[in-house]
CSV table of C-alpha atoms and ligand atoms in Angstrom, one decimal:
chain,number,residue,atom,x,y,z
A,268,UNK,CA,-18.6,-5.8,-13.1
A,269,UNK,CA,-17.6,-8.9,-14.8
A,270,UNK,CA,-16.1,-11.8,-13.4
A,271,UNK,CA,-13.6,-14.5,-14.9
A,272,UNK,CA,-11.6,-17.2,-13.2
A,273,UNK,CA,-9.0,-19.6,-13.9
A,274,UNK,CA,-8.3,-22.9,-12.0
A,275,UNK,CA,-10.4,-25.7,-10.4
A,276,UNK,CA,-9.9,-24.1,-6.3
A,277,UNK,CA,-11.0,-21.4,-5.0
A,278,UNK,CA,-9.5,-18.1,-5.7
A,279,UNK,CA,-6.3,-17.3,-3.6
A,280,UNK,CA,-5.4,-14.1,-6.0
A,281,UNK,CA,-7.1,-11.3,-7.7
A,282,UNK,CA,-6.4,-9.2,-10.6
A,283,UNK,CA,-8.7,-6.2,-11.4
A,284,UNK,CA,-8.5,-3.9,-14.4
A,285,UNK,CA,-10.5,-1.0,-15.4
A,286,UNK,CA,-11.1,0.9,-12.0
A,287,UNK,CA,-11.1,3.6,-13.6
A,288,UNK,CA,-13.3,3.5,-17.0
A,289,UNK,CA,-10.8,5.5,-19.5
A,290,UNK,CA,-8.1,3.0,-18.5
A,291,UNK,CA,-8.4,0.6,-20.8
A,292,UNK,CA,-5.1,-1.8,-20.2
A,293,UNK,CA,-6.4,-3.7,-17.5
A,294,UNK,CA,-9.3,-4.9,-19.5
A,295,UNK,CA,-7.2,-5.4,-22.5
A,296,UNK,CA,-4.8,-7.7,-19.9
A,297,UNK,CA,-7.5,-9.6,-18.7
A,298,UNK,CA,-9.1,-10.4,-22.1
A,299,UNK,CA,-5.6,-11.5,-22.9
A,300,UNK,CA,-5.3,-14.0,-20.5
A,301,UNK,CA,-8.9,-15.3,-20.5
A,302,UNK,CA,-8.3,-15.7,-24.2
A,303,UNK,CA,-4.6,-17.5,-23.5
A,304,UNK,CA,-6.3,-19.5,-20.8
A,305,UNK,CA,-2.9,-20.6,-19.0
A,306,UNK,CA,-3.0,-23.8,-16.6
A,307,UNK,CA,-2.6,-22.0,-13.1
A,308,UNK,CA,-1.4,-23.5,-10.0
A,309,UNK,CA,-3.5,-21.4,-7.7
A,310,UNK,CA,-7.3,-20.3,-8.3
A,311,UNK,CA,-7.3,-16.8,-9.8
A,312,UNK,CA,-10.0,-14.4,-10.1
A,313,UNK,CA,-10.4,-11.8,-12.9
A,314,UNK,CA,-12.2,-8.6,-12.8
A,315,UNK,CA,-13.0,-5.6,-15.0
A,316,UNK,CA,-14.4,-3.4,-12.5
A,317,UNK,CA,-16.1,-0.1,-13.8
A,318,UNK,CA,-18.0,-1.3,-16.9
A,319,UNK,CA,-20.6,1.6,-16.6
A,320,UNK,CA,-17.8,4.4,-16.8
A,321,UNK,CA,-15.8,2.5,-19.7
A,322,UNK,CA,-19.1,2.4,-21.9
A,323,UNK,CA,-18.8,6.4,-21.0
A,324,UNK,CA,-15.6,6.8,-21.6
A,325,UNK,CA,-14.6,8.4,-18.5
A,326,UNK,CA,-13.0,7.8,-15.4
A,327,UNK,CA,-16.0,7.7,-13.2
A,328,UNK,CA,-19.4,7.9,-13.4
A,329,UNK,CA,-20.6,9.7,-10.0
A,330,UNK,CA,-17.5,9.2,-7.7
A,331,UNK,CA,-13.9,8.3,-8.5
A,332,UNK,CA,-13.9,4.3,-7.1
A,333,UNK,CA,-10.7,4.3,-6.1
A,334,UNK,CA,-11.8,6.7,-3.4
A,335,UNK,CA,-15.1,5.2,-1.9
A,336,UNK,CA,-13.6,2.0,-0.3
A,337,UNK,CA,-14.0,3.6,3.1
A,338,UNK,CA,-16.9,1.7,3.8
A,339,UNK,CA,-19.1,4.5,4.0
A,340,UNK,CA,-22.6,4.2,2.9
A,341,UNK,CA,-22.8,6.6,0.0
A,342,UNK,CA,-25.3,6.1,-2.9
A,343,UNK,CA,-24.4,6.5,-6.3
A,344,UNK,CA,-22.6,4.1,-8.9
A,345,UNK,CA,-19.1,3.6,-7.8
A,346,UNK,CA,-20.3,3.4,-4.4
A,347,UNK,CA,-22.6,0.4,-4.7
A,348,UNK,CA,-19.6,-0.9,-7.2
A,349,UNK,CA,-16.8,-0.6,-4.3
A,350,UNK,CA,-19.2,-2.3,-1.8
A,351,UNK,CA,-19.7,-5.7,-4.6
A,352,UNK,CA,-15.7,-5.2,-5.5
A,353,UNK,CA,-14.7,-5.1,-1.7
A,354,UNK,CA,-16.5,-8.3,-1.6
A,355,UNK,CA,-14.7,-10.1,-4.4
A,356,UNK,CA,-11.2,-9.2,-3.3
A,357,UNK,CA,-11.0,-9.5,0.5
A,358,UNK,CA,-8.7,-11.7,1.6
A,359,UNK,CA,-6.8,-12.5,-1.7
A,360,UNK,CA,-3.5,-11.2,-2.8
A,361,UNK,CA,-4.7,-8.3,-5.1
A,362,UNK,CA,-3.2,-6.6,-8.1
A,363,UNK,CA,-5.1,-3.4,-9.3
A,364,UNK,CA,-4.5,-2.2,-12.8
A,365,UNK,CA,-4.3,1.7,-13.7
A,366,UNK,CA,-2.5,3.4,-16.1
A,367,UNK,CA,-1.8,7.5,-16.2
A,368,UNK,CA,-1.0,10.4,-18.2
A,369,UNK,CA,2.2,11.0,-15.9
A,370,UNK,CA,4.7,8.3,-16.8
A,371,UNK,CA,5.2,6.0,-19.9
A,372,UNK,CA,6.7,2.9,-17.7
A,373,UNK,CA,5.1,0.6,-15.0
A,374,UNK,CA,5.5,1.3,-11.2
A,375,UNK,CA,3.9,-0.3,-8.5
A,376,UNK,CA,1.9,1.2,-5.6
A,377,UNK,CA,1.6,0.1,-2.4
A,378,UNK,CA,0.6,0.7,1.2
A,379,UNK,CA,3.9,-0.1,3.4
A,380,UNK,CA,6.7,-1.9,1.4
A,381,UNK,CA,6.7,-4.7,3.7
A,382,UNK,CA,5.0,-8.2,3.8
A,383,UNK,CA,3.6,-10.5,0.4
A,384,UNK,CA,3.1,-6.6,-1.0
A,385,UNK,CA,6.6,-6.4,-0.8
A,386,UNK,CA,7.6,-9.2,-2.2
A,387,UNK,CA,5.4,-9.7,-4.9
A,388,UNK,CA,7.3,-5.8,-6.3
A,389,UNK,CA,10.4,-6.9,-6.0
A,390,UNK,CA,9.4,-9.9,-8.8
A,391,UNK,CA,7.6,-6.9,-11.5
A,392,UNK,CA,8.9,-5.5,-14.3
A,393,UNK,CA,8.5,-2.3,-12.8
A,394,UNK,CA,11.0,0.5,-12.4
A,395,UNK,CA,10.2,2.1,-9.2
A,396,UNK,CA,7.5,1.6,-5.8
A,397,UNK,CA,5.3,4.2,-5.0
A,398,UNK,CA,4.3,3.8,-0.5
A,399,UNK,CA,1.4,5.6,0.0
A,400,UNK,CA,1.8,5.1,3.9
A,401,UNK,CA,-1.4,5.0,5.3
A,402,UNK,CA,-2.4,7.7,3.5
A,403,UNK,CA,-5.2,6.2,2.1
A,404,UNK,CA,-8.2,8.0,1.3
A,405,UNK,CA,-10.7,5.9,0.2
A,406,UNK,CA,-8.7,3.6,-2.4
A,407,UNK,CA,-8.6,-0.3,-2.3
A,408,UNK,CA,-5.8,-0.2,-0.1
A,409,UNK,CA,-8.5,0.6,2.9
A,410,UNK,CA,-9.5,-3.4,2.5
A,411,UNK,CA,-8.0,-5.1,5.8
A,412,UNK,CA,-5.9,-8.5,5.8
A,413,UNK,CA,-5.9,-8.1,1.2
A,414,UNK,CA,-2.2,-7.5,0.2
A,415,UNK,CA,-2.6,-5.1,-2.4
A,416,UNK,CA,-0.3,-4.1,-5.4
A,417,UNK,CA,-1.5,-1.5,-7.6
A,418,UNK,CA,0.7,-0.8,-11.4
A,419,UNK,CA,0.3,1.8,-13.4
A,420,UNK,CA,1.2,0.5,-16.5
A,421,UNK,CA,1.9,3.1,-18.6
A,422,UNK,CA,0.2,5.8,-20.5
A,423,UNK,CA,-3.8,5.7,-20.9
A,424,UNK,CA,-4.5,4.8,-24.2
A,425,UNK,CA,-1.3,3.5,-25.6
A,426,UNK,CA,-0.8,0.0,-27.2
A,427,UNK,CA,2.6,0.3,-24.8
A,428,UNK,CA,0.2,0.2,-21.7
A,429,UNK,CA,-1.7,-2.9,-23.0
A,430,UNK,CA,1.5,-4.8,-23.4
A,431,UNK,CA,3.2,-4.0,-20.3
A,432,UNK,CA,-0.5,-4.2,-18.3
A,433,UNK,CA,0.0,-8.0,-19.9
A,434,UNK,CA,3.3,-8.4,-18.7
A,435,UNK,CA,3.1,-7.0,-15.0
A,436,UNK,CA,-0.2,-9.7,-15.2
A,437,UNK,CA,1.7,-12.4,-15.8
A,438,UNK,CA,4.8,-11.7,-13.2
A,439,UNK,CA,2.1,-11.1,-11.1
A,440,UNK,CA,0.9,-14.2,-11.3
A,441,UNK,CA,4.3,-16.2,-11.0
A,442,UNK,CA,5.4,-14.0,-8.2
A,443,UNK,CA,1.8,-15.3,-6.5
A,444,UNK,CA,3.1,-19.0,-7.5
A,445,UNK,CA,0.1,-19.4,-9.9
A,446,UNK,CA,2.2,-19.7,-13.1
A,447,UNK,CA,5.7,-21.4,-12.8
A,448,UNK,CA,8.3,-20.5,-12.7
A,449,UNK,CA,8.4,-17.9,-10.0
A,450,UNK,CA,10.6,-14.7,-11.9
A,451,UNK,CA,13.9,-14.0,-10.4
A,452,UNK,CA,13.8,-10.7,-7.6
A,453,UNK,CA,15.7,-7.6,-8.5
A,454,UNK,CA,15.9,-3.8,-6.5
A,455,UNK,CA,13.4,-1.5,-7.1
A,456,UNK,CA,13.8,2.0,-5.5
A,457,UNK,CA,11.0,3.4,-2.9
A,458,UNK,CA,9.3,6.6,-3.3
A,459,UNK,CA,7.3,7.9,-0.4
A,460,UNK,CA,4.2,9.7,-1.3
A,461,UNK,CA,3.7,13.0,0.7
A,462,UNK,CA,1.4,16.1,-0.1
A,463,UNK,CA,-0.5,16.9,-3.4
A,464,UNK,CA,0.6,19.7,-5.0
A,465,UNK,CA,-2.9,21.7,-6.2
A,466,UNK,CA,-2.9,23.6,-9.4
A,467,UNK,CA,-5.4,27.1,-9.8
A,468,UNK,CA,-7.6,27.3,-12.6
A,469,UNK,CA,-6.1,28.0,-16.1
A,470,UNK,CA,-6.3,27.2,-19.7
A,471,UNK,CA,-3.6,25.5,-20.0
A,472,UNK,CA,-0.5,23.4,-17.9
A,473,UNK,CA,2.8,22.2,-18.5
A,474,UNK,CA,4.8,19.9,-15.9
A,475,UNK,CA,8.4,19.9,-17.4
A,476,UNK,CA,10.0,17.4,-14.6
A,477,UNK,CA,10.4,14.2,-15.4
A,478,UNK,CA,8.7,11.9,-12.2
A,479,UNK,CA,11.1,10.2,-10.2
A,480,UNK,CA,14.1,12.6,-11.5
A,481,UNK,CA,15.4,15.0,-8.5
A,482,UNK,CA,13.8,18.6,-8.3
A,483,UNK,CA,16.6,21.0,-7.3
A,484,UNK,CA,15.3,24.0,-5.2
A,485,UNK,CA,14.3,26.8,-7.3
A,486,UNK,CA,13.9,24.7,-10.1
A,487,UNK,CA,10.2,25.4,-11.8
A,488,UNK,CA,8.1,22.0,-11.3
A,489,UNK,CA,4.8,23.4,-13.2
A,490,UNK,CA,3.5,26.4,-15.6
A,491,UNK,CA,-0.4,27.1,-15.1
A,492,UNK,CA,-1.0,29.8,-18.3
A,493,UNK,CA,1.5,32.6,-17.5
A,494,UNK,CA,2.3,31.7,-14.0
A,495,UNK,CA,5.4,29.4,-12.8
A,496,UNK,CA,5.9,27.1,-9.7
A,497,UNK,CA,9.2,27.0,-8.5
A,498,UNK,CA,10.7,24.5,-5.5
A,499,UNK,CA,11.3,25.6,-2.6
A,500,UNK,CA,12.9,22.4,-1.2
A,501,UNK,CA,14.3,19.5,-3.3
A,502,UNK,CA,12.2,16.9,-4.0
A,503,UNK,CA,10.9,13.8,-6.2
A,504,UNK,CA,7.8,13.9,-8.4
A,505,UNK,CA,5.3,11.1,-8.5
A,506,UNK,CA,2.2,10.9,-10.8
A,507,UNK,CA,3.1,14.3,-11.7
A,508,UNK,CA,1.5,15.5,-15.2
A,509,UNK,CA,0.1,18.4,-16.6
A,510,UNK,CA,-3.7,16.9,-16.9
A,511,UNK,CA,-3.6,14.0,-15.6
A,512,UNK,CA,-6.1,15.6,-12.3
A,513,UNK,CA,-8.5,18.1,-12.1
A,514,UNK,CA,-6.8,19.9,-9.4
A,515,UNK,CA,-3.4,18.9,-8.3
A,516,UNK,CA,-0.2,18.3,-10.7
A,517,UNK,CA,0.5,15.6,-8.4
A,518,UNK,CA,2.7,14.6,-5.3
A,519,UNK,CA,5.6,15.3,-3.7
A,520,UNK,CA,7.7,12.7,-3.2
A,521,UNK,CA,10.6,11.7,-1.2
A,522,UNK,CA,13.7,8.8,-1.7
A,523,UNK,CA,13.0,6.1,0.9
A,524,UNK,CA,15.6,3.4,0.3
A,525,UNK,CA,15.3,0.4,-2.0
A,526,UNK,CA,13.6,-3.3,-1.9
A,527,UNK,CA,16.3,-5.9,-2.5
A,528,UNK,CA,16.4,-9.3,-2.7
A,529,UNK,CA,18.4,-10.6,0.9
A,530,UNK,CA,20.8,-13.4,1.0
A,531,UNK,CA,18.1,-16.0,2.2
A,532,UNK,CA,15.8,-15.0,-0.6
A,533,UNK,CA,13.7,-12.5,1.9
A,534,UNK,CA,13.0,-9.0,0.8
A,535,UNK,CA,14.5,-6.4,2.5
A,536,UNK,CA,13.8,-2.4,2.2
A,537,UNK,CA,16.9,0.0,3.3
B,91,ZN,ZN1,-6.5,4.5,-12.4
């Protein structure tokens, strides 16, 4: 793990890139703005997490870290890595950086669309909010009494996800009040997350939804080889992708209202 931060106090926000090891935008953010070295109004703490599994090349090296921060004592890597990382972030206002193979522009995650989490969306360049709803299991959303936005910034790989991993670090960081000036709020629709959807063993997937578009009932959602998957309710795809899991295409999602800037400058969801 390495460790940068800007400002004279103590930390009051986090950012963390690289998570997961083959997704390199949040590293490429971070070396950004250590090499930019902005004057910052509030002490900000850097960190590429999984060093190990980016030297690899691969997401993980013994346990995806992004579900061991139960604070369960297993061995292994990511384990001792999410005990050291829980550490670092507690307490601080907390932006994660991922990036995906299921959708080319930044959305935010969150647990509960309320609170600084909340807020801190409404001011991202980001097109949609993601509420996991205490559906946790295991990610860094398990830390108590840490607001916690995570973005996935784009596709893994691309230049595109560098930039906008840049960009949602930055508004991050105004929205936070440690770079001025604070950017202007704007609505950002809510998806719940609900089940995963599993995929069998094949050679090859396709996903032809788009996420976030409406999926009629009876519409086909997936192919695995020959077979097809076909809705039988209407719903809303989130991190949905041929590849981009082992064993799920992703998650079915539901239309949950909006976060809008209110009339005294509060956030409201409806
Ligand atoms: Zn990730």
């Amino acid at each position: 793990m390495q460790t940068y931060t800007l400002g004279k106090g103590p930390p009051e926000v986090a950012v963390v890139g690289g998570i997961h090891g083959d997704e390199p935008c949040g590293e490429a953010a971070i070396s950004r703005l250590v090499a930019a070295d902005p004057s910052v109004e509030r002490g900000v703490k850097l960190i590429i997490a999984n060093e190990m599994a980016r030297d690899r090349g691969v997401r993980y090296v013994d346990a995806d870290l992004n579900r061991t921060f139960d604070g369960g004592e297993g061995d292994g890597h990511e384990h001792e890595l999410a005990r050291i990382l829980a550490a670092e972030v507690r307490g601080l206002t907390t932006l994660s950086i991922h990036s995906t193979r299921s959708y080319a522009h930044p959305f935010a995650i969150v647990n509960g669309v309320g609170g600084a989490a909340g807020e801190v969306v409404t001011r991202l360049p980001v097109d949609a909010v993601v509420d996991v709803a205490n559906d946790l299991g295991g990610r860094l959303f398990e830390l108590e009494a840490t607001p916690l936005v995570e973005v996935e910034c784009g596709l893994q790989g691309s230049k595109a996800a560098i930039d906008s991993a840049e960009r949602v670090t930055r508004a991050f960081l105004a929205a936070t009040g440690a770079l001025v000036p604070a950017p202007e709020a704007h609505t950002v629709p809510i998806y719940q997350m609900g089940t995963p959807v599993s995929k069998p063993p094949a050679r090859s997937y396709r996903v032809p939804v788009e996420n976030f578009q409406q999926v009629e009932r009876g519409e086909t959602f997936a192919h695995a080889d020959d077979r097809r998957f076909i809705a039988d309710d209407p719903f809303y795809p989130v991190l949905f992708s041929a590849d981009g899991y082992a064993d799920i295409f992703g998650y079915v999602g539901e239309r949950a209202g909006s976060l809008r800037p209110g009339e005294d400058g509060t956030v409201v969801a409806d």
